[in-house]
Amino acid sequence: MNEAHPTLLQHNISLLQQHRPELLALAVPVDQSAGFTVIVSDDGKPNIEAPHPLTHVADLVHDPLHVAKSFSSLLELLAKEQDALVFLVGMGLGYEATLLVSSYPHFRFVILEPNAELFSAALKAADLAPVLANPHVALRVGNKINIPQLLREQDDALRALPMHLVGHRKLLELFPGTYNPIYSRLQAELLNFKGKLQTIVKQGPLLFHNTVANVPRLSESVHVLALKNIAQGLPAVCVAAGPSLTKNVSLLHGQENRVFIIAVDSAAKILLDHGITPHLIVTIDPIPAGMTKLRHVIAGHGNIPLAYTPEAFPETVQGFQNGPKFVIPGVNDLFRLYLAPLLDQDETFPHMISVMHAATQLATVAGCNPFIFIGLDLALADGQDHAQGCPVSWKNFTREEKIKIPGWHGGEVETVAVLKNQLLALQDIISRNSESRFIDATEGGALIPGTEIMTLHEALGKYADKQMSFAVVIENIFRKAVKPSWEATEYALRDLLKAVKSSRKTAQNGLRSGQEATKEWKFSKIPNKRSLALKKFKKNVIASGASFDKLTGSSEIINALYPLRAEAHHEFIYAREKFTESAPKKTPEQRVLEELEHNIAYFSSWFATTKDAETIITPVLKELAAHGAKGEKTNT
């Protein structure tokens, strides 16, 4: 007699016990007040019925007979890819999720189901084996999903694979309060991640070069935390250079002792043209455009305090020879590991995809409240991307897709992807500083969620009611601060070069052993040389493996040189993951040879990276040594 087939619930619980025990607690009866009902629809399959939030008419979540139509465009994209990472917000009863995973079982999937009761219903209604049993699927359930942690867990896949984000359309539509917030947050985090990744892949070598080239300037700089709470409870005006800036910038004239004025680099010239001297200019631009923005400012006002990131264009930083300089350390392991100790601080700023993000975070360090934004359009105005009088203009939006977003004046305004990404990143900064007040006094452009809408005239009248000599305070702080000596900066850079050369020697040894092993393996195919060749092969494989372990265990230098090899690094890490996953299916011989091939490629790549690093570091060391010799000569 055949045994009865276990119920779907028993089947799914068994899968949870084997593969996802952390979700077992969710296999509970659905609360009657859950806001939905599990029904059997006309096609004979379980479905979710819920009232539409606008029409209040009952609607169905799934269309089981036409599941493929739900994500037809995504399926077309995935069909063209060898591997991918797919984020799906909303699983429901799992029809769409199981189709995606079953169609591409070796792809990576991250499925987020914020409605725990709906997941509980799915356990009783559908076979979730394709999702629950697949090790390539990360499944998170409930309303407390930690998105930053989730992305950290997927870091190498995120960097190495094509990435797609999709939301279950009907769940987003019928349960907006549950699904839209997590979809929007994930979208913002992924856009931010993409921005960081694109920056490090495209500009990594430039960022490394600039960080090293700016080392001599550290002897003339202090950490931005020296400005901590200098304007506690006083208003800051963060000035961007959007098209609306010229509408109200003149109102800042005469307000220099009432508000802390922080200008992004592209806005500094406009302020000075209106007779307004900012208390701080912020620059993060790593390309020569950074100098274009500030050339006229440097020529006549090189004594204005400058806040800069280590990756900023070196000529720009060097141009401000006479004024205070403050370093804003971002997510830069080269700086953190080898240079930050010079400034006696290890705190870093989160990733900044625009200079306004740096300016805003600088205002938080200063303890300002409220934050008043002007010139922060984050949108186009009559086709313009910057204010009149700005030294730069992107002028490359004609072919870009225009995006409609809510506007400051109501209605909608046009923007482009890069500006929308900046808007989303700014929203994240605002949400992380919820105890502070943010006022958007741009009087145009995009509506910035989390800010109060106010004209600049109103904001100044309401908050600029106290006086403080900000410029004098900044000057005194800088003058009294202890700055790194030239000798200390030279020593730090020599320490970096020493680590570079040491790692190159390890790579050379590993490469030599790996190549010898490959040669001996070929000899082992010759009958009269087989025995001796195999002994030499094993010896060299062990030596190559030891070099690989030593090199990959040198996390500090690997992280420091990461900008020079970001793409290659993550492609290797991900390839190694795939190799480990497939290893049990291969013969010992196949595993050894494939691993040896991976290691040889890694050694070759690392050797080239260290050569690039040495080429960048050596001229700066010569500059530091020459300055030291000049100083000794002066002293004698």
PDB file of N, CA and C in Angstrom, residues 99-179:
ATOM      1  N   LEU A  99       9.343  29.955 -10.121  1.00  0.00           N
ATOM      2  CA  LEU A  99       9.609  29.948 -11.562  1.00  0.00           C
ATOM      3  C   LEU A  99      10.999  30.516 -11.853  1.00  0.00           C
ATOM      4  N   LEU A 100      11.314  31.659 -11.243  1.00  0.00           N
ATOM      5  CA  LEU A 100      12.613  32.292 -11.478  1.00  0.00           C
ATOM      6  C   LEU A 100      13.755  31.373 -11.059  1.00  0.00           C
ATOM      7  N   VAL A 101      13.639  30.820  -9.843  1.00  0.00           N
ATOM      8  CA  VAL A 101      14.721  29.988  -9.318  1.00  0.00           C
ATOM      9  C   VAL A 101      14.837  28.687 -10.104  1.00  0.00           C
ATOM     10  N   SER A 102      13.704  28.088 -10.457  1.00  0.00           N
ATOM     11  CA  SER A 102      13.733  26.833 -11.220  1.00  0.00           C
ATOM     12  C   SER A 102      14.308  27.045 -12.615  1.00  0.00           C
ATOM     13  N   SER A 103      14.046  28.211 -13.197  1.00  0.00           N
ATOM     14  CA  SER A 103      14.551  28.498 -14.544  1.00  0.00           C
ATOM     15  C   SER A 103      16.058  28.697 -14.546  1.00  0.00           C
ATOM     16  N   TYR A 104      16.587  29.262 -13.443  1.00  0.00           N
ATOM     17  CA  TYR A 104      18.027  29.558 -13.370  1.00  0.00           C
ATOM     18  C   TYR A 104      18.556  29.133 -12.000  1.00  0.00           C
ATOM     19  N   PRO A 105      18.596  27.804 -11.746  1.00  0.00           N
ATOM     20  CA  PRO A 105      18.938  27.318 -10.398  1.00  0.00           C
ATOM     21  C   PRO A 105      20.354  27.645  -9.943  1.00  0.00           C
ATOM     22  N   HIS A 106      21.248  27.970 -10.881  1.00  0.00           N
ATOM     23  CA  HIS A 106      22.633  28.263 -10.487  1.00  0.00           C
ATOM     24  C   HIS A 106      22.887  29.763 -10.333  1.00  0.00           C
ATOM     25  N   PHE A 107      21.889  30.580 -10.628  1.00  0.00           N
ATOM     26  CA  PHE A 107      22.019  32.016 -10.411  1.00  0.00           C
ATOM     27  C   PHE A 107      21.848  32.309  -8.919  1.00  0.00           C
ATOM     28  N   ARG A 108      22.229  33.508  -8.511  1.00  0.00           N
ATOM     29  CA  ARG A 108      22.051  33.931  -7.122  1.00  0.00           C
ATOM     30  C   ARG A 108      20.734  34.699  -6.991  1.00  0.00           C
ATOM     31  N   PHE A 109      19.964  34.376  -5.957  1.00  0.00           N
ATOM     32  CA  PHE A 109      18.711  35.080  -5.700  1.00  0.00           C
ATOM     33  C   PHE A 109      18.667  35.540  -4.247  1.00  0.00           C
ATOM     34  N   VAL A 110      18.171  36.738  -4.051  1.00  0.00           N
ATOM     35  CA  VAL A 110      17.891  37.248  -2.710  1.00  0.00           C
ATOM     36  C   VAL A 110      16.409  37.601  -2.695  1.00  0.00           C
ATOM     37  N   ILE A 111      15.636  36.857  -1.909  1.00  0.00           N
ATOM     38  CA  ILE A 111      14.184  37.040  -1.871  1.00  0.00           C
ATOM     39  C   ILE A 111      13.806  37.623  -0.518  1.00  0.00           C
ATOM     40  N   LEU A 112      13.099  38.735  -0.548  1.00  0.00           N
ATOM     41  CA  LEU A 112      12.668  39.403   0.677  1.00  0.00           C
ATOM     42  C   LEU A 112      11.149  39.352   0.752  1.00  0.00           C
ATOM     43  N   GLU A 113      10.636  38.737   1.807  1.00  0.00           N
ATOM     44  CA  GLU A 113       9.191  38.688   2.039  1.00  0.00           C
ATOM     45  C   GLU A 113       8.909  39.338   3.395  1.00  0.00           C
ATOM     46  N   PRO A 114       8.598  40.644   3.386  1.00  0.00           N
ATOM     47  CA  PRO A 114       8.405  41.346   4.657  1.00  0.00           C
ATOM     48  C   PRO A 114       7.135  40.957   5.408  1.00  0.00           C
ATOM     49  N   ASN A 115       6.188  40.284   4.729  1.00  0.00           N
ATOM     50  CA  ASN A 115       4.928  39.889   5.358  1.00  0.00           C
ATOM     51  C   ASN A 115       5.063  38.460   5.870  1.00  0.00           C
ATOM     52  N   ALA A 116       5.363  38.307   7.156  1.00  0.00           N
ATOM     53  CA  ALA A 116       5.600  36.985   7.729  1.00  0.00           C
ATOM     54  C   ALA A 116       4.354  36.113   7.678  1.00  0.00           C
ATOM     55  N   GLU A 117       3.178  36.707   7.842  1.00  0.00           N
ATOM     56  CA  GLU A 117       1.946  35.914   7.817  1.00  0.00           C
ATOM     57  C   GLU A 117       1.664  35.393   6.415  1.00  0.00           C
ATOM     58  N   LEU A 118       2.023  36.173   5.405  1.00  0.00           N
ATOM     59  CA  LEU A 118       1.846  35.704   4.039  1.00  0.00           C
ATOM     60  C   LEU A 118       2.794  34.530   3.766  1.00  0.00           C
ATOM     61  N   PHE A 119       4.010  34.609   4.296  1.00  0.00           N
ATOM     62  CA  PHE A 119       4.951  33.494   4.147  1.00  0.00           C
ATOM     63  C   PHE A 119       4.408  32.252   4.837  1.00  0.00           C
ATOM     64  N   SER A 120       3.816  32.443   6.012  1.00  0.00           N
ATOM     65  CA  SER A 120       3.216  31.319   6.726  1.00  0.00           C
ATOM     66  C   SER A 120       2.107  30.680   5.901  1.00  0.00           C
ATOM     67  N   ALA A 121       1.320  31.524   5.229  1.00  0.00           N
ATOM     68  CA  ALA A 121       0.261  31.001   4.362  1.00  0.00           C
ATOM     69  C   ALA A 121       0.852  30.229   3.187  1.00  0.00           C
ATOM     70  N   ALA A 122       1.966  30.709   2.661  1.00  0.00           N
ATOM     71  CA  ALA A 122       2.602  30.049   1.516  1.00  0.00           C
ATOM     72  C   ALA A 122       3.076  28.645   1.877  1.00  0.00           C
ATOM     73  N   LEU A 123       3.518  28.449   3.120  1.00  0.00           N
ATOM     74  CA  LEU A 123       3.974  27.129   3.546  1.00  0.00           C
ATOM     75  C   LEU A 123       2.870  26.089   3.444  1.00  0.00           C
ATOM     76  N   LYS A 124       1.628  26.520   3.572  1.00  0.00           N
ATOM     77  CA  LYS A 124       0.488  25.602   3.529  1.00  0.00           C
ATOM     78  C   LYS A 124      -0.112  25.474   2.136  1.00  0.00           C
ATOM     79  N   ALA A 125       0.269  26.405   1.232  1.00  0.00           N
ATOM     80  CA  ALA A 125      -0.444  26.486  -0.045  1.00  0.00           C
ATOM     81  C   ALA A 125       0.356  26.040  -1.255  1.00  0.00           C
ATOM     82  N   ALA A 126       1.687  26.031  -1.183  1.00  0.00           N
ATOM     83  CA  ALA A 126       2.481  25.769  -2.387  1.00  0.00           C
ATOM     84  C   ALA A 126       3.753  25.005  -2.039  1.00  0.00           C
ATOM     85  N   ASP A 127       4.262  24.291  -3.010  1.00  0.00           N
ATOM     86  CA  ASP A 127       5.533  23.583  -2.861  1.00  0.00           C
ATOM     87  C   ASP A 127       6.667  24.586  -3.053  1.00  0.00           C
ATOM     88  N   LEU A 128       7.356  24.909  -1.960  1.00  0.00           N
ATOM     89  CA  LEU A 128       8.411  25.923  -2.002  1.00  0.00           C
ATOM     90  C   LEU A 128       9.809  25.313  -2.121  1.00  0.00           C
ATOM     91  N   ALA A 129       9.876  24.043  -2.504  1.00  0.00           N
ATOM     92  CA  ALA A 129      11.176  23.363  -2.572  1.00  0.00           C
ATOM     93  C   ALA A 129      12.205  24.092  -3.430  1.00  0.00           C
ATOM     94  N   PRO A 130      11.839  24.600  -4.625  1.00  0.00           N
ATOM     95  CA  PRO A 130      12.863  25.280  -5.436  1.00  0.00           C
ATOM     96  C   PRO A 130      13.527  26.446  -4.715  1.00  0.00           C
ATOM     97  N   VAL A 131      12.773  27.105  -3.836  1.00  0.00           N
ATOM     98  CA  VAL A 131      13.315  28.249  -3.098  1.00  0.00           C
ATOM     99  C   VAL A 131      14.010  27.801  -1.821  1.00  0.00           C
ATOM    100  N   LEU A 132      13.339  26.941  -1.044  1.00  0.00           N
ATOM    101  CA  LEU A 132      13.849  26.588   0.279  1.00  0.00           C
ATOM    102  C   LEU A 132      15.092  25.701   0.223  1.00  0.00           C
ATOM    103  N   ALA A 133      15.193  24.848  -0.799  1.00  0.00           N
ATOM    104  CA  ALA A 133      16.291  23.880  -0.840  1.00  0.00           C
ATOM    105  C   ALA A 133      17.487  24.345  -1.659  1.00  0.00           C
ATOM    106  N   ASN A 134      17.368  25.477  -2.330  1.00  0.00           N
ATOM    107  CA  ASN A 134      18.456  25.934  -3.200  1.00  0.00           C
ATOM    108  C   ASN A 134      19.458  26.762  -2.399  1.00  0.00           C
ATOM    109  N   PRO A 135      20.722  26.327  -2.319  1.00  0.00           N
ATOM    110  CA  PRO A 135      21.722  27.080  -1.536  1.00  0.00           C
ATOM    111  C   PRO A 135      22.077  28.430  -2.147  1.00  0.00           C
ATOM    112  N   HIS A 136      21.678  28.652  -3.404  1.00  0.00           N
ATOM    113  CA  HIS A 136      21.964  29.934  -4.054  1.00  0.00           C
ATOM    114  C   HIS A 136      20.905  30.988  -3.743  1.00  0.00           C
ATOM    115  N   VAL A 137      19.905  30.616  -2.949  1.00  0.00           N
ATOM    116  CA  VAL A 137      18.826  31.547  -2.612  1.00  0.00           C
ATOM    117  C   VAL A 137      18.996  32.021  -1.174  1.00  0.00           C
ATOM    118  N   ALA A 138      19.088  33.334  -0.998  1.00  0.00           N
ATOM    119  CA  ALA A 138      19.055  33.934   0.343  1.00  0.00           C
ATOM    120  C   ALA A 138      17.627  34.410   0.572  1.00  0.00           C
ATOM    121  N   LEU A 139      16.978  33.889   1.593  1.00  0.00           N
ATOM    122  CA  LEU A 139      15.573  34.210   1.865  1.00  0.00           C
ATOM    123  C   LEU A 139      15.470  34.922   3.206  1.00  0.00           C
ATOM    124  N   ARG A 140      14.869  36.107   3.197  1.00  0.00           N
ATOM    125  CA  ARG A 140      14.669  36.871   4.421  1.00  0.00           C
ATOM    126  C   ARG A 140      13.178  37.167   4.578  1.00  0.00           C
ATOM    127  N   VAL A 141      12.665  36.915   5.781  1.00  0.00           N
ATOM    128  CA  VAL A 141      11.232  37.059   6.032  1.00  0.00           C
ATOM    129  C   VAL A 141      11.016  37.930   7.262  1.00  0.00           C
ATOM    130  N   GLY A 142       9.996  38.797   7.194  1.00  0.00           N
ATOM    131  CA  GLY A 142       9.634  39.631   8.333  1.00  0.00           C
ATOM    132  C   GLY A 142       9.903  41.096   8.085  1.00  0.00           C
ATOM    133  N   ASN A 143       9.446  41.923   9.001  1.00  0.00           N
ATOM    134  CA  ASN A 143       9.551  43.375   8.806  1.00  0.00           C
ATOM    135  C   ASN A 143      10.808  43.975   9.430  1.00  0.00           C
ATOM    136  N   LYS A 144      11.746  43.130   9.850  1.00  0.00           N
ATOM    137  CA  LYS A 144      12.985  43.638  10.445  1.00  0.00           C
ATOM    138  C   LYS A 144      14.208  43.161   9.648  1.00  0.00           C
ATOM    139  N   ILE A 145      14.083  43.196   8.343  1.00  0.00           N
ATOM    140  CA  ILE A 145      15.178  42.758   7.476  1.00  0.00           C
ATOM    141  C   ILE A 145      16.285  43.808   7.494  1.00  0.00           C
ATOM    142  N   ASN A 146      17.484  43.374   7.826  1.00  0.00           N
ATOM    143  CA  ASN A 146      18.642  44.273   7.893  1.00  0.00           C
ATOM    144  C   ASN A 146      19.297  44.330   6.511  1.00  0.00           C
ATOM    145  N   ILE A 147      18.931  45.343   5.735  1.00  0.00           N
ATOM    146  CA  ILE A 147      19.401  45.411   4.349  1.00  0.00           C
ATOM    147  C   ILE A 147      20.914  45.625   4.252  1.00  0.00           C
ATOM    148  N   PRO A 148      21.516  46.553   5.014  1.00  0.00           N
ATOM    149  CA  PRO A 148      22.978  46.700   4.925  1.00  0.00           C
ATOM    150  C   PRO A 148      23.726  45.399   5.209  1.00  0.00           C
ATOM    151  N   GLN A 149      23.275  44.655   6.230  1.00  0.00           N
ATOM    152  CA  GLN A 149      23.925  43.381   6.544  1.00  0.00           C
ATOM    153  C   GLN A 149      23.724  42.385   5.404  1.00  0.00           C
ATOM    154  N   LEU A 150      22.519  42.370   4.849  1.00  0.00           N
ATOM    155  CA  LEU A 150      22.222  41.480   3.729  1.00  0.00           C
ATOM    156  C   LEU A 150      23.150  41.753   2.551  1.00  0.00           C
ATOM    157  N   LEU A 151      23.370  43.024   2.247  1.00  0.00           N
ATOM    158  CA  LEU A 151      24.242  43.379   1.129  1.00  0.00           C
ATOM    159  C   LEU A 151      25.697  43.031   1.423  1.00  0.00           C
ATOM    160  N   ARG A 152      26.092  43.166   2.685  1.00  0.00           N
ATOM    161  CA  ARG A 152      27.465  42.774   3.037  1.00  0.00           C
ATOM    162  C   ARG A 152      27.672  41.273   2.796  1.00  0.00           C
ATOM    163  N   GLU A 153      26.644  40.488   3.093  1.00  0.00           N
ATOM    164  CA  GLU A 153      26.733  39.043   2.885  1.00  0.00           C
ATOM    165  C   GLU A 153      26.846  38.691   1.406  1.00  0.00           C
ATOM    166  N   GLN A 154      26.302  39.548   0.555  1.00  0.00           N
ATOM    167  CA  GLN A 154      26.324  39.296  -0.890  1.00  0.00           C
ATOM    168  C   GLN A 154      27.421  40.103  -1.590  1.00  0.00           C
ATOM    169  N   ASP A 155      28.378  40.611  -0.834  1.00  0.00           N
ATOM    170  CA  ASP A 155      29.316  41.598  -1.363  1.00  0.00           C
ATOM    171  C   ASP A 155      30.027  41.152  -2.639  1.00  0.00           C
ATOM    172  N   ASP A 156      30.638  39.976  -2.611  1.00  0.00           N
ATOM    173  CA  ASP A 156      31.414  39.554  -3.785  1.00  0.00           C
ATOM    174  C   ASP A 156      30.523  39.278  -4.986  1.00  0.00           C
ATOM    175  N   ALA A 157      29.358  38.672  -4.753  1.00  0.00           N
ATOM    176  CA  ALA A 157      28.424  38.440  -5.864  1.00  0.00           C
ATOM    177  C   ALA A 157      27.937  39.766  -6.431  1.00  0.00           C
ATOM    178  N   LEU A 158      27.675  40.742  -5.555  1.00  0.00           N
ATOM    179  CA  LEU A 158      27.238  42.066  -6.014  1.00  0.00           C
ATOM    180  C   LEU A 158      28.272  42.703  -6.926  1.00  0.00           C
ATOM    181  N   ARG A 159      29.528  42.530  -6.590  1.00  0.00           N
ATOM    182  CA  ARG A 159      30.596  43.182  -7.349  1.00  0.00           C
ATOM    183  C   ARG A 159      30.956  42.420  -8.626  1.00  0.00           C
ATOM    184  N   ALA A 160      30.708  41.111  -8.638  1.00  0.00           N
ATOM    185  CA  ALA A 160      31.166  40.304  -9.768  1.00  0.00           C
ATOM    186  C   ALA A 160      30.081  40.004 -10.796  1.00  0.00           C
ATOM    187  N   LEU A 161      28.807  40.150 -10.418  1.00  0.00           N
ATOM    188  CA  LEU A 161      27.721  39.680 -11.282  1.00  0.00           C
ATOM    189  C   LEU A 161      26.816  40.809 -11.753  1.00  0.00           C
ATOM    190  N   PRO A 162      26.136  40.596 -12.894  1.00  0.00           N
ATOM    191  CA  PRO A 162      25.049  41.515 -13.265  1.00  0.00           C
ATOM    192  C   PRO A 162      23.984  41.485 -12.167  1.00  0.00           C
ATOM    193  N   MET A 163      23.368  42.610 -11.894  1.00  0.00           N
ATOM    194  CA  MET A 163      22.459  42.727 -10.759  1.00  0.00           C
ATOM    195  C   MET A 163      21.095  43.228 -11.231  1.00  0.00           C
ATOM    196  N   HIS A 164      20.023  42.620 -10.694  1.00  0.00           N
ATOM    197  CA  HIS A 164      18.665  43.016 -11.069  1.00  0.00           C
ATOM    198  C   HIS A 164      17.805  43.124  -9.811  1.00  0.00           C
ATOM    199  N   LEU A 165      16.976  44.143  -9.762  1.00  0.00           N
ATOM    200  CA  LEU A 165      16.013  44.315  -8.672  1.00  0.00           C
ATOM    201  C   LEU A 165      14.612  44.313  -9.263  1.00  0.00           C
ATOM    202  N   VAL A 166      13.744  43.433  -8.744  1.00  0.00           N
ATOM    203  CA  VAL A 166      12.348  43.398  -9.187  1.00  0.00           C
ATOM    204  C   VAL A 166      11.449  43.340  -7.960  1.00  0.00           C
ATOM    205  N   GLY A 167      10.291  43.928  -8.082  1.00  0.00           N
ATOM    206  CA  GLY A 167       9.291  43.861  -7.037  1.00  0.00           C
ATOM    207  C   GLY A 167       8.069  43.130  -7.559  1.00  0.00           C
ATOM    208  N   HIS A 168       7.417  42.376  -6.691  1.00  0.00           N
ATOM    209  CA  HIS A 168       6.175  41.709  -7.078  1.00  0.00           C
ATOM    210  C   HIS A 168       5.103  42.786  -7.222  1.00  0.00           C
ATOM    211  N   ARG A 169       4.715  43.043  -8.466  1.00  0.00           N
ATOM    212  CA  ARG A 169       3.873  44.206  -8.766  1.00  0.00           C
ATOM    213  C   ARG A 169       2.588  44.223  -7.943  1.00  0.00           C
ATOM    214  N   LYS A 170       1.910  43.087  -7.863  1.00  0.00           N
ATOM    215  CA  LYS A 170       0.622  43.054  -7.165  1.00  0.00           C
ATOM    216  C   LYS A 170       0.777  43.229  -5.656  1.00  0.00           C
ATOM    217  N   LEU A 171       1.826  42.676  -5.094  1.00  0.00           N
ATOM    218  CA  LEU A 171       2.045  42.858  -3.659  1.00  0.00           C
ATOM    219  C   LEU A 171       2.369  44.318  -3.344  1.00  0.00           C
ATOM    220  N   LEU A 172       3.172  44.959  -4.188  1.00  0.00           N
ATOM    221  CA  LEU A 172       3.466  46.383  -4.008  1.00  0.00           C
ATOM    222  C   LEU A 172       2.198  47.220  -4.129  1.00  0.00           C
ATOM    223  N   GLU A 173       1.301  46.796  -5.008  1.00  0.00           N
ATOM    224  CA  GLU A 173       0.069  47.555  -5.259  1.00  0.00           C
ATOM    225  C   GLU A 173      -0.960  47.357  -4.153  1.00  0.00           C
ATOM    226  N   LEU A 174      -1.122  46.106  -3.686  1.00  0.00           N
ATOM    227  CA  LEU A 174      -2.170  45.804  -2.706  1.00  0.00           C
ATOM    228  C   LEU A 174      -1.728  46.035  -1.263  1.00  0.00           C
ATOM    229  N   PHE A 175      -0.434  45.955  -1.001  1.00  0.00           N
ATOM    230  CA  PHE A 175       0.083  46.149   0.364  1.00  0.00           C
ATOM    231  C   PHE A 175       1.207  47.186   0.344  1.00  0.00           C
ATOM    232  N   PRO A 176       0.925  48.414  -0.072  1.00  0.00           N
ATOM    233  CA  PRO A 176       1.999  49.415  -0.239  1.00  0.00           C
ATOM    234  C   PRO A 176       2.745  49.718   1.051  1.00  0.00           C
ATOM    235  N   GLY A 177       2.041  49.707   2.176  1.00  0.00           N
ATOM    236  CA  GLY A 177       2.697  50.025   3.440  1.00  0.00           C
ATOM    237  C   GLY A 177       3.688  48.971   3.884  1.00  0.00           C
ATOM    238  N   THR A 178       3.514  47.747   3.414  1.00  0.00           N
ATOM    239  CA  THR A 178       4.405  46.646   3.788  1.00  0.00           C
ATOM    240  C   THR A 178       5.582  46.504   2.835  1.00  0.00           C
ATOM    241  N   TYR A 179       5.301  46.601   1.539  1.00  0.00           N
ATOM    242  CA  TYR A 179       6.325  46.277   0.541  1.00  0.00           C
ATOM    243  C   TYR A 179       7.069  47.490  -0.012  1.00  0.00           C
TER     244      TYR A 179
END
